[in-house]
Coordinates of C-alpha atoms and ligand atoms in Angstrom, one line a residue:
X6 CA -7.7 17.8 15.7
X7 CA -5.3 16.5 13.2
X8 CA -5.5 14.6 9.9
X9 CA -2.4 12.5 9.1
X10 CA -1.8 10.8 5.8
X11 CA 0.4 7.7 5.8
X12 CA 1.8 6.6 2.5
X13 CA 4.3 4.2 1.1
X14 CA 7.3 6.2 -0.1
X15 CA 8.7 3.4 -2.4
X16 CA 7.1 0.6 -4.4
X17 CA 4.8 -0.7 -1.6
X18 CA 5.3 -3.3 1.1
X19 CA 7.2 -0.8 3.2
X20 CA 5.6 -2.0 6.5
X21 CA 2.8 0.6 6.5
X22 CA 0.4 -1.8 8.2
X23 CA 2.6 -2.1 11.2
X24 CA 3.3 1.6 11.5
X25 CA -0.4 2.5 11.2
X26 CA -1.1 -0.1 13.9
X27 CA 1.5 1.6 16.1
X28 CA -0.1 5.0 15.5
X29 CA -3.7 3.8 15.5
X30 CA -4.2 4.1 19.3
X31 CA -3.8 7.8 18.8
X32 CA -6.4 7.8 16.0
X33 CA -10.1 8.0 16.5
X34 CA -10.6 7.1 12.9
X35 CA -8.5 5.1 10.4
X36 CA -9.6 5.4 6.8
X37 CA -8.4 3.6 3.6
X38 CA -8.6 5.8 0.5
X39 CA -7.6 3.8 -2.5
X40 CA -6.8 0.3 -3.8
X41 CA -8.6 -2.8 -2.8
X42 CA -7.7 -6.3 -1.6
X43 CA -4.6 -6.3 -3.8
X44 CA -3.0 -4.6 -0.8
X45 CA -1.7 -6.8 2.1
X46 CA -0.8 -5.2 5.4
X47 CA 0.8 -7.4 8.0
X48 CA 0.3 -6.4 11.6
X49 CA 1.8 -8.4 14.5
X50 CA 0.6 -7.8 18.0
X51 CA 1.7 -9.9 20.9
X52 CA 3.0 -12.5 18.5
X53 CA -0.3 -12.8 16.7
X54 CA -0.1 -12.2 12.9
X55 CA -3.0 -10.5 11.2
X56 CA -2.9 -9.8 7.4
X57 CA -5.3 -7.1 6.4
X58 CA -6.3 -6.6 2.7
X59 CA -9.3 -4.3 2.8
X60 CA -10.0 -3.5 6.4
X61 CA -8.1 -0.5 7.7
X62 CA -5.2 -1.1 10.1
X63 CA -7.0 0.3 13.1
X64 CA -8.3 -3.1 14.1
X65 CA -6.5 -3.6 17.4
X66 CA -7.7 -0.4 19.0
X67 CA -11.3 -0.8 20.3
X68 CA -11.9 2.9 20.2
X69 CA -10.9 3.3 16.6
X70 CA -13.5 3.6 13.8
X71 CA -12.4 2.0 10.6
X72 CA -13.6 3.5 7.3
X73 CA -13.4 2.1 3.8
X74 CA -13.4 5.4 1.8
X75 CA -14.9 6.2 -1.5
X76 CA -11.6 5.9 -3.4
X77 CA -11.3 2.2 -2.4
X78 CA -12.6 -0.6 -4.6
X79 CA -14.2 -3.2 -2.3
X80 CA -14.8 -6.8 -3.0
X81 CA -17.8 -7.9 -0.9
X82 CA -16.9 -11.6 -0.8
X83 CA -13.3 -10.7 0.1
X84 CA -14.3 -8.3 2.8
X85 CA -16.6 -10.9 4.4
X86 CA -13.8 -13.5 4.4
X87 CA -11.6 -11.0 6.1
X88 CA -14.2 -10.1 8.7
X89 CA -14.6 -13.8 9.5
X90 CA -10.9 -14.4 9.6
X91 CA -10.5 -11.6 12.2
X92 CA -13.4 -13.0 14.2
X93 CA -11.6 -16.4 14.3
X94 CA -8.7 -14.4 15.9
X95 CA -11.1 -12.9 18.4
X96 CA -11.1 -9.5 16.8
X97 CA -14.7 -8.2 16.2
X98 CA -14.7 -5.4 13.6
X99 CA -18.3 -5.0 12.3
X100 CA -19.3 -2.5 15.0
X101 CA -16.3 -0.3 14.2
X102 CA -16.5 -0.5 10.4
X103 CA -18.1 1.8 7.8
X104 CA -18.1 1.4 4.0
X105 CA -18.5 4.4 1.7
X106 CA -21.7 4.5 -0.3
X107 CA -19.5 5.8 -3.2
X108 CA -16.8 3.1 -3.2
X109 CA -16.8 0.9 -6.2
X110 CA -17.5 -2.9 -5.9
X111 CA -15.2 -5.6 -7.1
X112 CA -16.9 -8.8 -8.4
X113 CA -15.7 -12.1 -9.7
X114 CA -16.1 -10.9 -13.3
X115 CA -13.6 -8.2 -12.7
X116 CA -11.1 -10.9 -11.4
X117 CA -11.8 -13.0 -14.5
X118 CA -11.2 -10.0 -16.8
X119 CA -8.0 -9.1 -14.8
X120 CA -6.6 -12.6 -15.4
X121 CA -7.6 -12.6 -19.1
X122 CA -6.1 -9.1 -19.8
X123 CA -2.9 -10.0 -18.0
X124 CA -2.6 -13.3 -20.0
X125 CA -3.3 -11.4 -23.2
X126 CA -0.4 -9.0 -22.5
X127 CA 2.1 -12.0 -22.6
X128 CA 5.6 -10.8 -22.0
X129 CA 4.3 -7.2 -21.3
X130 CA 2.3 -8.4 -18.3
X131 CA 2.0 -5.7 -15.6
X132 CA 2.3 -8.2 -12.8
X133 CA -1.2 -7.5 -11.3
X134 CA -2.4 -9.5 -8.3
X135 CA -5.4 -10.6 -10.5
X136 CA -7.8 -9.4 -7.8
X137 CA -9.9 -7.4 -10.3
X138 CA -8.7 -4.0 -9.2
X139 CA -7.8 -2.6 -12.6
X140 CA -11.0 -3.6 -14.3
X141 CA -13.1 -2.2 -11.4
X142 CA -11.4 1.2 -11.7
X143 CA -11.9 0.9 -15.5
X144 CA -15.7 0.4 -14.9
X145 CA -15.6 3.4 -12.5
X146 CA -14.1 5.7 -15.2
X147 CA -16.4 4.2 -17.9
X148 CA -19.3 5.0 -15.6
X149 CA -20.8 1.6 -15.5
X150 CA -19.5 0.4 -12.1
X151 CA -21.5 -0.7 -9.0
X152 CA -21.0 1.2 -5.8
X153 CA -21.5 0.8 -2.1
X154 CA -25.0 2.5 -2.3
X155 CA -26.1 -0.3 -4.7
X156 CA -25.7 -2.8 -1.8
X157 CA -28.7 -1.1 -0.1
X158 CA -30.9 -1.8 -3.2
X159 CA -30.9 -5.5 -3.7
X160 CA -33.0 -5.6 -6.9
X161 CA -31.0 -2.8 -8.6
X162 CA -27.7 -4.5 -7.5
X163 CA -28.7 -7.9 -8.9
X164 CA -29.9 -6.4 -12.2
X165 CA -26.6 -4.3 -12.7
X166 CA -24.5 -7.3 -11.6
X167 CA -26.2 -9.6 -14.2
X168 CA -25.8 -6.9 -17.0
X169 CA -22.1 -6.3 -16.2
X170 CA -21.3 -10.0 -15.8
X171 CA -22.9 -10.7 -19.2
X172 CA -20.9 -7.9 -20.8
X173 CA -17.7 -9.3 -19.2
X174 CA -18.5 -12.6 -20.9
X175 CA -18.5 -10.9 -24.3
X176 CA -15.0 -9.6 -23.5
X177 CA -13.8 -12.9 -22.1
X178 CA -15.0 -14.7 -25.2
X179 CA -13.1 -12.3 -27.4
X180 CA -9.9 -13.1 -25.4
X181 CA -10.5 -16.8 -25.6
X182 CA -10.9 -17.0 -21.8
X183 CA -13.4 -19.3 -20.0
X184 CA -16.9 -17.8 -19.7
X185 CA -18.7 -17.2 -16.4
X186 CA -22.0 -18.7 -15.4
X187 CA -23.9 -15.6 -14.4
X188 CA -26.4 -17.4 -12.1
X189 CA -23.6 -19.2 -10.3
X190 CA -21.6 -16.0 -9.9
X191 CA -24.5 -14.0 -8.5
X192 CA -25.3 -16.9 -6.2
X193 CA -21.8 -16.8 -4.8
X194 CA -21.9 -13.0 -4.3
X195 CA -25.4 -12.1 -3.0
X196 CA -25.0 -13.3 0.6
X197 CA -21.9 -11.1 1.1
X198 CA -23.7 -8.1 -0.4
X199 CA -26.7 -8.5 1.9
X200 CA -24.4 -8.9 4.9
X201 CA -22.4 -5.7 4.2
X202 CA -25.4 -3.4 3.3
X203 CA -25.9 -2.2 6.9
X204 CA -22.3 -1.0 7.1
X205 CA -22.8 1.4 4.1
X206 CA -22.8 5.1 5.0
X207 CA -21.9 8.5 3.5
X208 CA -18.3 8.3 4.9
X209 CA -17.6 11.9 3.6
X210 CA -20.0 13.1 6.3
X211 CA -18.6 10.7 8.9
X212 CA -15.0 11.9 8.3
X213 CA -15.8 15.6 8.1
X214 CA -18.0 15.4 11.2
X215 CA -15.1 13.8 13.0
X216 CA -12.8 16.6 11.9
X217 CA -15.4 19.2 13.3
X218 CA -15.5 17.2 16.5
X219 CA -11.7 17.6 16.9
X220 CA -11.0 13.9 16.4
X221 CA -7.6 12.5 15.2
X222 CA -7.9 10.9 11.7
X223 CA -5.4 8.7 10.0
X224 CA -5.6 8.2 6.2
X225 CA -4.0 5.0 5.3
X226 CA -2.4 4.5 1.8
X227 CA -1.9 1.2 0.1
X228 CA 0.9 0.2 -2.3
X229 CA 3.4 3.0 -2.7
X230 CA 4.2 6.3 -4.4
X231 CA 6.0 4.6 -7.3
X232 CA 3.0 2.5 -8.1
X233 CA 0.7 5.6 -8.5
X234 CA -1.3 5.6 -11.7
X235 CA -0.2 9.2 -12.6
X236 CA 3.3 9.4 -11.1
X237 CA 4.5 5.8 -10.9
X238 CA 6.5 3.8 -13.3
X239 CA 3.7 3.7 -15.8
X240 CA 2.4 1.2 -17.1
X241 CA 3.9 -0.9 -14.3
X242 CA 1.6 0.7 -11.7
X243 CA -1.5 0.2 -9.8
X244 CA -4.8 1.7 -10.9
X245 CA -5.3 4.4 -8.3
X246 CA -3.6 7.5 -6.8
X247 CA -1.5 6.1 -4.0
X248 CA -0.2 9.4 -2.7
X249 CA -1.6 12.4 -0.9
X250 CA -3.8 13.5 -3.8
X251 CA -5.6 10.1 -3.6
X252 CA -6.1 10.7 0.1
X253 CA -8.0 13.9 -0.7
X254 CA -10.2 12.5 -3.5
X255 CA -10.6 9.1 -1.9
X256 CA -12.0 10.4 1.4
X257 CA -13.6 13.7 0.7
X258 CA -11.4 15.5 3.2
X259 CA -10.2 18.9 2.0
X260 CA -6.4 19.4 1.7
X261 CA -6.1 22.1 4.3
X262 CA -7.1 19.7 7.0
X263 CA -4.0 17.5 6.4
X264 CA -1.3 18.5 8.9
X265 CA 1.1 15.6 8.6
X266 CA 2.2 13.4 5.7
X267 CA 4.2 10.4 6.9
X268 CA 6.2 8.5 4.2
X269 CA 7.2 5.0 5.1
X270 CA 10.3 3.6 3.5
X271 CA 12.4 0.5 4.0
X272 CA 16.1 0.8 4.8
X273 CA 16.5 -0.7 1.4
X274 CA 14.2 -1.0 -1.6
X275 CA 11.8 -3.8 -2.9
X276 CA 9.5 -4.1 -5.7
X277 CA 7.0 -6.9 -6.7
X278 CA 6.2 -7.7 -10.4
X279 CA 7.6 -6.1 -13.5
X280 CA 8.8 -2.6 -14.2
X281 CA 12.1 -0.6 -13.9
X282 CA 13.9 -0.8 -10.6
X283 CA 17.2 1.1 -10.8
X284 CA 18.9 -0.2 -7.6
X285 CA 17.9 -3.8 -8.0
X286 CA 20.5 -6.3 -6.8
X287 CA 20.4 -9.4 -9.0
X288 CA 23.2 -11.1 -7.0
X289 CA 23.9 -12.9 -3.7
X290 CA 23.3 -9.6 -1.8
X291 CA 19.8 -9.3 -3.3
X292 CA 19.1 -12.9 -2.3
X293 CA 20.4 -12.3 1.2
X294 CA 18.2 -9.3 1.7
X295 CA 15.2 -11.2 0.4
X296 CA 15.8 -14.1 2.7
X297 CA 16.6 -12.1 5.9
X298 CA 13.8 -9.6 5.1
X299 CA 11.3 -12.3 4.3
X300 CA 10.5 -10.5 1.1
X301 CA 7.6 -12.5 -0.2
X302 CA 4.3 -10.8 -1.0
X303 CA 1.6 -11.0 1.8
X304 CA -1.2 -11.2 -0.8
X305 CA 0.4 -13.4 -3.5
X306 CA 3.5 -15.0 -1.9
X307 CA 5.5 -13.8 -4.9
X308 CA 9.2 -13.2 -4.2
X309 CA 10.0 -9.5 -4.1
X310 CA 12.9 -8.0 -6.0
X311 CA 15.4 -6.3 -3.7
X312 CA 18.0 -3.5 -3.9
X313 CA 19.8 -0.7 -2.1
X314 CA 18.0 2.4 -0.8
X315 CA 17.2 4.8 -3.6
X316 CA 17.4 8.4 -2.4
X317 CA 16.6 9.7 -5.9
X318 CA 13.2 7.9 -5.9
X319 CA 12.4 8.7 -2.2
X320 CA 13.4 12.4 -2.4
X321 CA 11.1 12.8 -5.4
X322 CA 8.3 11.0 -3.4
X323 CA 8.9 13.5 -0.6
X324 CA 8.6 16.4 -3.0
X325 CA 5.5 15.0 -4.7
X326 CA 3.6 14.4 -1.6
X327 CA 4.8 17.0 0.8
X328 CA 6.1 14.3 3.1
X329 CA 6.7 16.0 6.5
X330 CA 8.4 13.0 8.1
X331 CA 9.9 9.6 7.2
X332 CA 9.6 6.3 8.9
X333 CA 12.4 3.9 8.1
X334 CA 11.5 0.2 8.6
X335 CA 13.5 -3.0 8.5
X336 CA 16.8 -1.6 9.7
X337 CA 17.4 -4.9 11.3
X338 CA 17.5 -6.7 7.9
X339 CA 20.8 -4.8 7.1
X340 CA 22.4 -5.8 10.5
X341 CA 25.9 -7.3 10.1
X342 CA 26.7 -6.1 6.6
X343 CA 30.3 -4.8 6.0
X344 CA 29.0 -1.9 3.9
X345 CA 25.6 -0.4 2.9
X346 CA 24.9 1.7 -0.2
X347 CA 22.6 4.5 -1.0
X348 CA 21.8 5.6 -4.5
X349 CA 22.3 9.4 -4.7
X350 CA 21.9 10.0 -8.4
X351 CA 21.3 8.2 -11.8
X352 CA 23.3 8.3 -14.9
X353 CA 21.1 8.5 -18.0
X354 CA 22.8 8.2 -21.4
X355 CA 26.0 9.6 -19.9
X356 CA 24.3 12.5 -18.0
X357 CA 24.0 12.6 -14.3
X358 CA 20.4 13.2 -13.1
X359 CA 19.0 13.7 -9.6
X360 CA 15.3 13.0 -10.3
X361 CA 13.1 10.1 -11.5
X362 CA 12.6 10.2 -15.3
X363 CA 8.9 10.2 -16.0
X364 CA 9.3 7.6 -18.8
X365 CA 9.6 4.0 -17.6
X366 CA 11.9 3.2 -20.6
X367 CA 14.3 5.9 -19.5
X368 CA 14.2 4.7 -15.9
X369 CA 15.0 1.2 -17.1
X370 CA 18.2 2.5 -18.7
X371 CA 19.6 4.5 -15.8
X372 CA 22.6 3.4 -13.9
X373 CA 22.6 4.1 -10.2
X374 CA 25.3 6.2 -8.7
X375 CA 26.1 4.9 -5.2
X376 CA 27.5 6.3 -2.0
X377 CA 29.0 3.6 0.2
X378 CA 28.8 3.7 4.0
X379 CA 30.2 1.4 6.6
X380 CA 27.7 -1.2 7.8
X381 CA 26.9 -1.9 11.5
X382 CA 28.2 -5.0 13.1
X383 CA 26.2 -4.6 16.3
X384 CA 22.5 -5.4 15.7
X385 CA 19.8 -2.7 15.5
X386 CA 17.3 -5.4 16.6
X387 CA 16.8 -4.9 20.3
X388 CA 17.4 -1.1 20.1
X389 CA 14.5 0.9 21.7
X390 CA 15.7 4.4 21.0
X391 CA 17.8 6.2 18.4
X392 CA 20.6 6.5 20.9
X393 CA 20.7 2.7 21.3
X394 CA 21.4 2.2 17.6
X395 CA 25.0 1.5 16.5
X396 CA 26.8 4.7 15.4
X397 CA 26.9 3.5 11.8
X398 CA 23.2 2.9 11.7
X399 CA 22.6 6.4 13.1
X400 CA 24.9 7.9 10.5
X401 CA 23.0 5.9 7.8
X402 CA 19.6 7.2 8.9
X403 CA 20.9 10.8 9.1
X404 CA 22.2 10.5 5.6
X405 CA 18.9 9.1 4.3
X406 CA 17.1 12.1 5.9
X407 CA 19.6 14.6 4.4
X408 CA 19.3 13.1 0.9
X409 CA 15.6 12.8 1.0
X410 CA 14.8 16.2 2.4
X411 CA 12.6 15.0 5.3
X412 CA 13.5 14.1 8.9
X413 CA 13.4 10.4 9.9
X414 CA 11.1 10.6 12.9
X415 CA 10.4 6.9 13.4
X416 CA 12.6 3.8 13.1
X417 CA 11.5 0.1 13.0
X418 CA 14.0 -2.7 13.8
X419 CA 11.7 -5.7 13.8
X420 CA 8.2 -6.9 12.8
X421 CA 6.7 -6.5 16.3
X422 CA 4.9 -3.4 17.3
X423 CA 7.3 -3.0 20.3
X424 CA 10.3 -2.9 17.9
X425 CA 9.5 0.7 16.8
X426 CA 10.6 4.0 18.3
X427 CA 10.3 7.7 17.7
X428 CA 13.5 9.6 17.1
Ligands
GDP530 P1 2.7 -3.0 4.0 O1 1.9 -3.4 2.8 O2 3.5 -1.7 3.7 O3 2.0 -2.9 5.3 O4 3.9 -4.0 4.1 P2 3.8 -5.6 4.3 O5 2.9 -5.9 5.4 O6 3.4 -6.2 3.0 O7 5.3 -6.0 4.5 C1 6.0 -5.6 5.6 C2 6.5 -6.9 6.2 O8 7.6 -6.5 6.9 C3 5.6 -7.5 7.2 O9 5.8 -8.9 7.2 C4 6.0 -7.0 8.5 O10 5.7 -7.8 9.6 C5 7.4 -6.8 8.3 N1 8.1 -5.7 9.0 C6 7.6 -4.5 9.2 N2 8.6 -3.7 9.8 C7 9.7 -4.5 10.0 C8 11.0 -4.3 10.5 O11 11.3 -3.3 11.0 N3 11.8 -5.4 10.5 C9 11.5 -6.6 10.0 N4 12.3 -7.6 10.0 N5 10.2 -6.8 9.5 C10 9.3 -5.8 9.5

């Protein structure tokens, strides 16, 4: 038996979906534990591209049960759209999907509030995906949210929906945003709710019974460590705990069951939306990495900001989450460069620091201290083992491991599942 947690060790979009998909055949259960359909995981198998937002990444393995855990916020309409999209790609998921009775539900009024709040922030916008995730977590904490269990009680569900949608209209009016037609919104929602009700279970029991039965369980994080509501670059963060703590509270699996924590990091760094980003490259090199790496959001299509690998941020992420091994993705994107750089420390107000300042305003002021290494002229793309990588690429990965304090156990050199190998 083993429980493995897989998290993004940077600002999200590290290629977690692909890595989970590679590891999923070994897993009997893949569970999501936080976030909602603001996440976008791209999985490519045999040339077929599948973008997952809410459904865990165990989709291609017929024996894998996929669980939407209690820490997730689930949009019923969004989930039904995703199920249908997969069906159109000949992937049947309903018989292998369970939804937590405790997960909170995202509705159209949350999306309307998300957009209105973001507009009201003006220049201080957080850069949310406007999927209603923040307002749904706010309802959860305010103890007025709807949960998976409500899907199984249609009359109760409708009454709560109408009350909350009405309350949302009061807030929307105060922000000068367009009001919602409650009847129309409920009409557009109820079919999805009815359809998903049979999938609702107590997933805490499902997961803990699976542990008792000696099954392999993979807990799949969305976004990344530096978008965590507590530890990320607040307020430019997501509304949930993206790290290993979120995996515990978002599934109901006790910490002692977790044997492996895999941190996925790109060979460089990206970030979407606002917020401090010490190693950002606002120059031709940044543009080059964006182009070669196809760094555009899989949920929103927004261009991602790009920069060099930040070992200060990633080593902190290793410490914070007890990361036992690293996966480095997108090595191929750096193929052919004369030199590659790694940020090994920051300078903050003239002082050298080797940790991430907790205050986003301090982090915005730091200057990265770089170590330069020779790039690799021969491509990593095509390599199928560590030994097949160019020497400079091997040196780079060894240095990343040394600086971050965790071994690099898996390397990815292309988007396809086959372009991945263990070290
Ligand atoms: P996630 O949210 O962490 O799963 O990441 P995304 O799916 O948003 O972004 C990762 C993108 O990089 C996807 O388009 C993947 O197909 C692609 N990708 C993953 N690994 C590699 C790699 O090693 N090289 C290249 N070139 N692309 C990769």
